[in-house]
Coordinates of N, CA and C in Angstrom, one line a residue:
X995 N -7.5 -7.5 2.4 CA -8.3 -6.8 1.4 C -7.7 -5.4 1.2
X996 N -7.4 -4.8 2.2 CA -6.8 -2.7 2.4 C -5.5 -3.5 1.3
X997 N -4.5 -4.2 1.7 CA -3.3 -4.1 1.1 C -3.7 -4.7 -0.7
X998 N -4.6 -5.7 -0.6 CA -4.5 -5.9 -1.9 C -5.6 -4.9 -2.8
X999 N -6.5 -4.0 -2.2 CA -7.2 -2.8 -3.2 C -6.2 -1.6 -3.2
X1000 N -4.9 -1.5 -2.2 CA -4.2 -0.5 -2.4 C -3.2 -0.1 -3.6
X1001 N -3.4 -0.7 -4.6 CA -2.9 -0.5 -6.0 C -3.8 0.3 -6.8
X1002 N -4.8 0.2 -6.1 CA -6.2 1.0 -6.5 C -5.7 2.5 -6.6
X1003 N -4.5 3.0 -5.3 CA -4.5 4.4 -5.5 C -3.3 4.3 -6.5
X1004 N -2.8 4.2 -6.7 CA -1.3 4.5 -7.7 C -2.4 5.0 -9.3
X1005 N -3.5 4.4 -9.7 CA -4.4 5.0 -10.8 C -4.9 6.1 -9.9
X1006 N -5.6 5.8 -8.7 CA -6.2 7.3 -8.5 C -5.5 8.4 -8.3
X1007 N -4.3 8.5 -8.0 CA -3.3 9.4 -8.0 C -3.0 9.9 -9.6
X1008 N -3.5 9.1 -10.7 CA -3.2 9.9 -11.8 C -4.0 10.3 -12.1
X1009 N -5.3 10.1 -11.6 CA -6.6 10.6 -12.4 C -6.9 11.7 -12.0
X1010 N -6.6 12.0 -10.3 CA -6.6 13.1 -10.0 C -6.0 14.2 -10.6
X1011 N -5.1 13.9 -10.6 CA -3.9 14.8 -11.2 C -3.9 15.3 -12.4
X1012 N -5.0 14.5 -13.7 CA -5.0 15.1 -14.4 C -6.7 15.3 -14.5
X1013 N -7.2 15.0 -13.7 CA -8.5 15.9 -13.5 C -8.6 16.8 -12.7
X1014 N -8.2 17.0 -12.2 CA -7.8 18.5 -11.5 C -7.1 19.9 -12.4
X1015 N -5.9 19.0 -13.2 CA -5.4 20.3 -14.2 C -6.5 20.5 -15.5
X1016 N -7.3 18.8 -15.7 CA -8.7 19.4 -16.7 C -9.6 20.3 -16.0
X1017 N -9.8 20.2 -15.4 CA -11.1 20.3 -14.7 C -11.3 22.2 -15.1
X1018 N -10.4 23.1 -15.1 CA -10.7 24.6 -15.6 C -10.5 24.8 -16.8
X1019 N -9.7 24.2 -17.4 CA -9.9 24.1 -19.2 C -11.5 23.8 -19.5
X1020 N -12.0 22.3 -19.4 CA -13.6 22.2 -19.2 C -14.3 22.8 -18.6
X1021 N -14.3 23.9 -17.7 CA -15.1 24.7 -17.0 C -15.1 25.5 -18.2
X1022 N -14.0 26.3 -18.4 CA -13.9 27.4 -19.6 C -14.5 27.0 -20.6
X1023 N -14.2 26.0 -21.7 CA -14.7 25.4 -22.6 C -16.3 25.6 -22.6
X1024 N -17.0 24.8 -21.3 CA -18.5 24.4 -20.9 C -19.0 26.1 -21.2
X1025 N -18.1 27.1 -20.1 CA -18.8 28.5 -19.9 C -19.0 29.0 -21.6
X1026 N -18.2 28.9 -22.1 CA -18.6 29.6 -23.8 C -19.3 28.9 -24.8
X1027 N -19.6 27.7 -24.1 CA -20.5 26.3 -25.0 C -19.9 25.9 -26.5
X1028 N -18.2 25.7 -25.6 CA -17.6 25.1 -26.9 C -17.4 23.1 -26.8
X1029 N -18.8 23.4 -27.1 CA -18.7 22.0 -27.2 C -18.4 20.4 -27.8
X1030 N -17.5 21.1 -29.0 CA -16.4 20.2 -29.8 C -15.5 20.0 -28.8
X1031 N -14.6 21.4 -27.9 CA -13.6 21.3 -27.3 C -14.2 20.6 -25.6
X1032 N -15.2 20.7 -25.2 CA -15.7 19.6 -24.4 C -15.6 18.3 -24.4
X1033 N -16.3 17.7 -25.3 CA -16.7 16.8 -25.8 C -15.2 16.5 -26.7
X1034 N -14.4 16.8 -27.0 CA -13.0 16.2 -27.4 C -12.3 16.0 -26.0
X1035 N -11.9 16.6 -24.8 CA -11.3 17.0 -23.8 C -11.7 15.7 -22.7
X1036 N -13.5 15.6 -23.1 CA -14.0 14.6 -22.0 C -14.0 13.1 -22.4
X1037 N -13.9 12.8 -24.2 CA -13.7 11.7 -24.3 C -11.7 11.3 -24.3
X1038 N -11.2 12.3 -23.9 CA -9.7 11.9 -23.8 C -9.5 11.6 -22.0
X1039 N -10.7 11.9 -21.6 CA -10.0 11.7 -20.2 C -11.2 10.3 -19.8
X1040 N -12.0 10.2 -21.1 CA -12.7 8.8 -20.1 C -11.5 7.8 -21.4
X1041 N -11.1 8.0 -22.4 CA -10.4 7.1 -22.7 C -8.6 7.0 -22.1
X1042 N -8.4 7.9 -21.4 CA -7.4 7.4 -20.5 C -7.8 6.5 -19.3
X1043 N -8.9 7.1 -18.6 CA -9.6 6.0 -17.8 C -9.7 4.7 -17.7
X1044 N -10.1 4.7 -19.3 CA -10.3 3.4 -19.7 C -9.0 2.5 -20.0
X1045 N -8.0 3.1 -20.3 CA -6.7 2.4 -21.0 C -5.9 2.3 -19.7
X1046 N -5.9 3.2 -18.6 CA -5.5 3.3 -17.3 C -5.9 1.9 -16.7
X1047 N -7.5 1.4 -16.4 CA -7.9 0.7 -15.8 C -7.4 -0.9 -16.6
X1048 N -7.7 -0.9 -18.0 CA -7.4 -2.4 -18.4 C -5.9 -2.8 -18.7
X1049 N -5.1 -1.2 -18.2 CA -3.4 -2.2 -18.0 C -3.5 -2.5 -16.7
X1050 N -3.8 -1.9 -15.8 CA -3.9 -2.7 -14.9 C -4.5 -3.6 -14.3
X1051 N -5.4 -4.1 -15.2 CA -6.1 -4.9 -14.7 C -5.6 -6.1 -15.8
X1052 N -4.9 -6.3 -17.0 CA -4.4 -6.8 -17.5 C -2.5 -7.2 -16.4
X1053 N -2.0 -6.2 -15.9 CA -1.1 -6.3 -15.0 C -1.4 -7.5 -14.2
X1054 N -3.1 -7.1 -13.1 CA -3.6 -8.0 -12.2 C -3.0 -9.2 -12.6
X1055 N -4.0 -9.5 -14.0 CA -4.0 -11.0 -14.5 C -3.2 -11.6 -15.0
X1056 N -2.0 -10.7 -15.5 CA -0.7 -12.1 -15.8 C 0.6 -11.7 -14.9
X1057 N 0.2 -10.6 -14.0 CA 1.3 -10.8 -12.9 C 1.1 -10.7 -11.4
X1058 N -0.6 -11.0 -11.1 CA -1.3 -10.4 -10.1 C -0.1 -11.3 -8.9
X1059 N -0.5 -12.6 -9.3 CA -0.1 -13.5 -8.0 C 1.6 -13.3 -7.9
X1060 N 2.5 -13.0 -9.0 CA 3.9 -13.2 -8.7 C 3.9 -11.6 -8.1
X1061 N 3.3 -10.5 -8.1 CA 3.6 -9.3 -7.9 C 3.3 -9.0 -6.6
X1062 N 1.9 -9.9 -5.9 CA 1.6 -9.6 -4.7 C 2.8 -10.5 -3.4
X1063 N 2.9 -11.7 -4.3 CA 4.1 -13.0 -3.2 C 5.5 -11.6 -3.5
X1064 N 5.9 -10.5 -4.4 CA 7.0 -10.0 -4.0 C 6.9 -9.0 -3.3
X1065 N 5.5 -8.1 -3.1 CA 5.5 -6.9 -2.5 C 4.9 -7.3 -0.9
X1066 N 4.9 -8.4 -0.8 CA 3.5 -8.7 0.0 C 3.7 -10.4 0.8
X1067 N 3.3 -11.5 0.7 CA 4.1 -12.5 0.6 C 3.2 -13.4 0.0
X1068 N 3.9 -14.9 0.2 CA 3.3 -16.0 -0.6 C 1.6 -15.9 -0.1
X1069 N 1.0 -16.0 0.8 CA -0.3 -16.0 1.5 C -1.1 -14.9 0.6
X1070 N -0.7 -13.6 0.3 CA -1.6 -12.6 -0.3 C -1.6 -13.3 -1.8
X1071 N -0.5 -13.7 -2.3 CA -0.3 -14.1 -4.0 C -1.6 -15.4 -4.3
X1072 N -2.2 -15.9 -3.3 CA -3.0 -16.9 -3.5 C -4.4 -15.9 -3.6
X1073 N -4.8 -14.7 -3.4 CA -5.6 -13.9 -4.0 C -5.7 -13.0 -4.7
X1074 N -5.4 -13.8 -5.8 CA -4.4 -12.9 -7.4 C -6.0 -12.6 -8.4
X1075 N -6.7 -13.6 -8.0 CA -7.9 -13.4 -8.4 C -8.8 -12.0 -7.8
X1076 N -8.8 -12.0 -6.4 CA -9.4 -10.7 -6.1 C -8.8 -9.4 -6.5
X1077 N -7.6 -9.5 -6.4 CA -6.9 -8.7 -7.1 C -7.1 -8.2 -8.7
X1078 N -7.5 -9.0 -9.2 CA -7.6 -8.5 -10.9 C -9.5 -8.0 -10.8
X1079 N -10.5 -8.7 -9.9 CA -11.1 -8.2 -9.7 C -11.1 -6.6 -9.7
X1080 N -10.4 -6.4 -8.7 CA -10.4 -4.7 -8.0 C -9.4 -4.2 -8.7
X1081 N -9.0 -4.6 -9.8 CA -8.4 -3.8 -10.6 C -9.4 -3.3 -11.9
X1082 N -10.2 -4.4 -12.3 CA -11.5 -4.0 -13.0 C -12.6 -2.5 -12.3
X1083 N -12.4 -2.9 -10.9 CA -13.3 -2.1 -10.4 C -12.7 -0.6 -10.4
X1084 N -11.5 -0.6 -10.5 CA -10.2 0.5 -10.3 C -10.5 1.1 -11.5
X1085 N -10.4 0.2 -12.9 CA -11.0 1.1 -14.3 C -12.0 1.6 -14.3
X1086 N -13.2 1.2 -13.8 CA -14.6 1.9 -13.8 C -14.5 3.0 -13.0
X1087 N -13.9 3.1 -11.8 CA -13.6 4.3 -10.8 C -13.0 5.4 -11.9
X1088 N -11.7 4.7 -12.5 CA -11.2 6.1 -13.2 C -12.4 6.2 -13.8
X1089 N -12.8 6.1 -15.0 CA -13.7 7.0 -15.6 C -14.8 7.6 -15.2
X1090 N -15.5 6.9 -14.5 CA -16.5 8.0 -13.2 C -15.8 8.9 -12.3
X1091 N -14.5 8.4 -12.1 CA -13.7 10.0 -11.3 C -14.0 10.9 -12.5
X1092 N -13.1 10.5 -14.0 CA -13.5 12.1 -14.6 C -14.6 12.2 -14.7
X1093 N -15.3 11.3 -15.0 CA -17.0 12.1 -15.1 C -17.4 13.1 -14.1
X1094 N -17.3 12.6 -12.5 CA -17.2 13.8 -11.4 C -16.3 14.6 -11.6
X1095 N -15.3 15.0 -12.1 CA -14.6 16.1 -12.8 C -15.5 16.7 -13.7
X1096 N -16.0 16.0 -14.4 CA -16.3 17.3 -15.4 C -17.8 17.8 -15.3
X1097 N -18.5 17.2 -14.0 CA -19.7 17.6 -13.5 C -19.4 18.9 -13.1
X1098 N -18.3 18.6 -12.3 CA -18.2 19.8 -11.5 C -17.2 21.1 -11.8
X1099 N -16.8 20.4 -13.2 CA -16.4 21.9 -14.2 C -17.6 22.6 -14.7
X1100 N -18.8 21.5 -14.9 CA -19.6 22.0 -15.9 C -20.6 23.2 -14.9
X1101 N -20.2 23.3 -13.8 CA -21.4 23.3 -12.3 C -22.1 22.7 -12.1
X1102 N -22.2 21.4 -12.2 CA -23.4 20.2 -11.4 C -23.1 20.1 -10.5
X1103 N -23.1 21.0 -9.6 CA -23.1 20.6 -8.1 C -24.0 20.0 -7.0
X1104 N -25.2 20.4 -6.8 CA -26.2 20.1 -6.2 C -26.3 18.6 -6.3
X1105 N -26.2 18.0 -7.8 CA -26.9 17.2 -8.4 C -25.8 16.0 -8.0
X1106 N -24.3 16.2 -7.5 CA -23.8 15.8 -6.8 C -24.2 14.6 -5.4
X1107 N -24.8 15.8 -4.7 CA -24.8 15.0 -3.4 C -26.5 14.1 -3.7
X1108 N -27.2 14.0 -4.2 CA -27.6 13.3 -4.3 C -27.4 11.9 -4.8
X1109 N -26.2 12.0 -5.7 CA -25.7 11.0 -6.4 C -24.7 10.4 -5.6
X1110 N -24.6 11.0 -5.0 CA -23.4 10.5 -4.2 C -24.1 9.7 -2.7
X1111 N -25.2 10.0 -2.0 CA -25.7 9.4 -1.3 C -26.0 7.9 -1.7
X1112 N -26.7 8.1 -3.1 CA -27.3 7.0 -3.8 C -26.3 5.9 -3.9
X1113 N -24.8 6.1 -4.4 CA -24.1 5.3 -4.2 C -23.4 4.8 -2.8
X1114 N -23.4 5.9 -1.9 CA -23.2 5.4 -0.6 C -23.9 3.9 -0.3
X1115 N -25.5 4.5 -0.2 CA -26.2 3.6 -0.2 C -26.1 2.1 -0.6
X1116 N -26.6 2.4 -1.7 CA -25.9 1.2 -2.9 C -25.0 0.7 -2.2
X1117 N -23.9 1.2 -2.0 CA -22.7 -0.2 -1.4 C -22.5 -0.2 -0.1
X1118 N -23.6 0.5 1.0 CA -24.2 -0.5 2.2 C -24.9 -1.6 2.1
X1119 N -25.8 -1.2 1.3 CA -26.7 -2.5 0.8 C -26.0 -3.8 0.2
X1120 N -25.0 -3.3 -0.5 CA -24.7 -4.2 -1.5 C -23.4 -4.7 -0.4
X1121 N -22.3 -4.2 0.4 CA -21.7 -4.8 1.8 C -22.5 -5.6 2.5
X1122 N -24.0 -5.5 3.0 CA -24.8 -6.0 3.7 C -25.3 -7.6 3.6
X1123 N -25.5 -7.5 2.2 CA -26.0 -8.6 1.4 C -24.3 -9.5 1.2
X1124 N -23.7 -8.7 0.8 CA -22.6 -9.4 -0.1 C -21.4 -10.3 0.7
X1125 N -20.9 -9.2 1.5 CA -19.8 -9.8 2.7 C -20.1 -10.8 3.4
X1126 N -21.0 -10.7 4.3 CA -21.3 -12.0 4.9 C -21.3 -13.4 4.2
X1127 N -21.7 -13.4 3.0 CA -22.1 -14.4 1.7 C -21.0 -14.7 1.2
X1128 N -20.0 -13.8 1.0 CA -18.9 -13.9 0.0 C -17.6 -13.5 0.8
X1129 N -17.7 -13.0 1.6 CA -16.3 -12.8 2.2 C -15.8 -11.4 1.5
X1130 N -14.2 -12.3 1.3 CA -13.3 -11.0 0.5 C -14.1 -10.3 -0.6
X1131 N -14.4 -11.5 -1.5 CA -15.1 -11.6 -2.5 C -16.4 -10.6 -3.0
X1132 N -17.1 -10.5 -1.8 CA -18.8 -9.7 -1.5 C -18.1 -8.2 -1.6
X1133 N -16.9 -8.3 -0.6 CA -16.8 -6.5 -0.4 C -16.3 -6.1 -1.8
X1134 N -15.2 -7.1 -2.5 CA -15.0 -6.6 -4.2 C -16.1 -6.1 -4.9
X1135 N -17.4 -7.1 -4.8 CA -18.0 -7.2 -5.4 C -19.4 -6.0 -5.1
X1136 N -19.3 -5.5 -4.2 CA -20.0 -4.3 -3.4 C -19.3 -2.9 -4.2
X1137 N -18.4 -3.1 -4.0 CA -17.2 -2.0 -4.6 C -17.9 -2.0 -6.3
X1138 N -17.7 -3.4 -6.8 CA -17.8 -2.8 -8.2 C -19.2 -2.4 -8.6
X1139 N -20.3 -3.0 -7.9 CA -21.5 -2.1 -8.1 C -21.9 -0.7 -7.6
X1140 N -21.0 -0.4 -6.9 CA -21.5 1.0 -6.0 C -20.4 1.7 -7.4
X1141 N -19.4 1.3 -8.2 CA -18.1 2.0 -8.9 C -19.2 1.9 -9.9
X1142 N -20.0 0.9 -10.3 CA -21.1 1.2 -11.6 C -22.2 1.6 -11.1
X1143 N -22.9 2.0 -10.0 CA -23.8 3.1 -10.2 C -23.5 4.3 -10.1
X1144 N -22.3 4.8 -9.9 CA -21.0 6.4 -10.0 C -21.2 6.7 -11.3
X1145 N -20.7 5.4 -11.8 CA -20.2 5.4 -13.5 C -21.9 5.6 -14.3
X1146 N -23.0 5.5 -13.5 CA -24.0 5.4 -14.8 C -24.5 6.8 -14.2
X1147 N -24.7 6.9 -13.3 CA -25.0 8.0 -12.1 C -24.2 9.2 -13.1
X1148 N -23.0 9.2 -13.2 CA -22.7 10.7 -13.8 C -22.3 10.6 -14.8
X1149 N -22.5 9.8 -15.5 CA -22.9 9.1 -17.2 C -24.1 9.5 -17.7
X1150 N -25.2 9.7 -16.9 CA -26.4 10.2 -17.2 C -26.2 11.7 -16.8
X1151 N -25.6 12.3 -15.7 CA -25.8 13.6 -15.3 C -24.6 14.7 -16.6
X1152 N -24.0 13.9 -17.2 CA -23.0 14.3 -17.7 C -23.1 14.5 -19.0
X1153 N -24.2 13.2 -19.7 CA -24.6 13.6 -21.1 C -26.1 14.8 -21.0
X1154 N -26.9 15.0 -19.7 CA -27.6 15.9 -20.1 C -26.8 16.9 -20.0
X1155 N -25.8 17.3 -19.0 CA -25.5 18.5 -19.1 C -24.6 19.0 -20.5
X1156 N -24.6 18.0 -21.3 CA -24.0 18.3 -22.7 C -24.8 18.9 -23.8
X1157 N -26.1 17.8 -23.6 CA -27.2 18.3 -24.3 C -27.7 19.6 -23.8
X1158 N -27.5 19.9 -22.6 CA -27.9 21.7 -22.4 C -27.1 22.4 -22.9
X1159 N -25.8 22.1 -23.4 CA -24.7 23.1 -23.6 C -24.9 23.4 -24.7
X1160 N -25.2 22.5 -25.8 CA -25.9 22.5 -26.8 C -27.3 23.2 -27.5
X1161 N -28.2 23.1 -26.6 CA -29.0 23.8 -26.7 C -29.2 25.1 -26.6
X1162 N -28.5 25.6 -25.5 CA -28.2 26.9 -25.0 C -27.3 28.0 -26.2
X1163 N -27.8 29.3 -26.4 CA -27.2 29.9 -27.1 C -25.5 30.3 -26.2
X1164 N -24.7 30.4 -27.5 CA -23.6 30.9 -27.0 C -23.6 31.7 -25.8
X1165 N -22.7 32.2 -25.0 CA -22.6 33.8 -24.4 C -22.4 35.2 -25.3
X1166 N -22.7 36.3 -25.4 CA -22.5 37.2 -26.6 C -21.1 37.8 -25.6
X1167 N -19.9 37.9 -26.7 CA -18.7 38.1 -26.4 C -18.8 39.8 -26.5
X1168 N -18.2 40.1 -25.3 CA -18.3 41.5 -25.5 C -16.9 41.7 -25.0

């Protein structure tokens, strides 16, 4: 399972990298409530997420099993299927990674660790139930619900903090 979700980091290594160099552009942007340049900035980094996650997960599925039998050997290539799984689950991660990027440009901090417990949770429960039942399969499958309550979790924390930006008068520039 570690060797075949570990394709999972070669996307998270990009997302980081370019949510980390967003992440003060969007702070700046958020602090003067320019929120065209927000709201342009944050739909480019959930649609790289998104285009990030379905080549690879497009990769999974028409090269999962010849790519794992070369990096890995014949025995892993016969779980080509979990593999395209966790590469689905790998796209939803990226764009809930930026979404936690741009929480925490915007200052939603606090609002963080509660969300973040929730999903902890979530995919104990959902390991608890799942693994034993399903095997390899339960823990994928634990993975992609705890990666979609992230994704709705700061999907929700993300469009109110837009609608406040909005609401809120400018800063007066002095």
């Amino acid at each position: 399972f570690a060797a075949v979700s570990y394709f999972m980091l070669a996307g998270n290594t990009i997302v980081g990298a370019l949510g980390q160099s967003a992440t003060p552009r969007l702070a700046k942007q958020f602090a003067v409530r320019e929120s065209r340049t927000v709201h342009g900035l944050l739909f480019k980094l959930i649609g790289i997420g998104i285009v990030l996650g379905f080549i690879g997960w497009l990769v999974a599925v028409f090269f999962g099993s010849s790519l794992l039998a070369v990096l890995y050997t014949v025995d892993y290539a016969s779980r080509a299927d979990l593999f395209s799984f966790l590469m689905l689950v790998a796209g939803i991660n990226y764009v809930a990674s930026f979404l936690g990027y741009s929480m925490t440009a915007m200052r939603y901090f606090k609002i963080q660790i509660p969300l973040f417990t929730f999903v902890t949770v979530a995919s104990i429960v959902c390991c608890a139930i799942l693994v034993p039942s399903n095997g390899l399969t339960g823990a994928a499958q634990a993975m992609g619900i705890a990666a979609l309550v992230q994704l709705l979790g700061s999907g929700i924390i993300n469009v109110h903090a837009l609608r406040s930006m909005r609401l809120s008068p400018k800063p007066a520039i002095t």
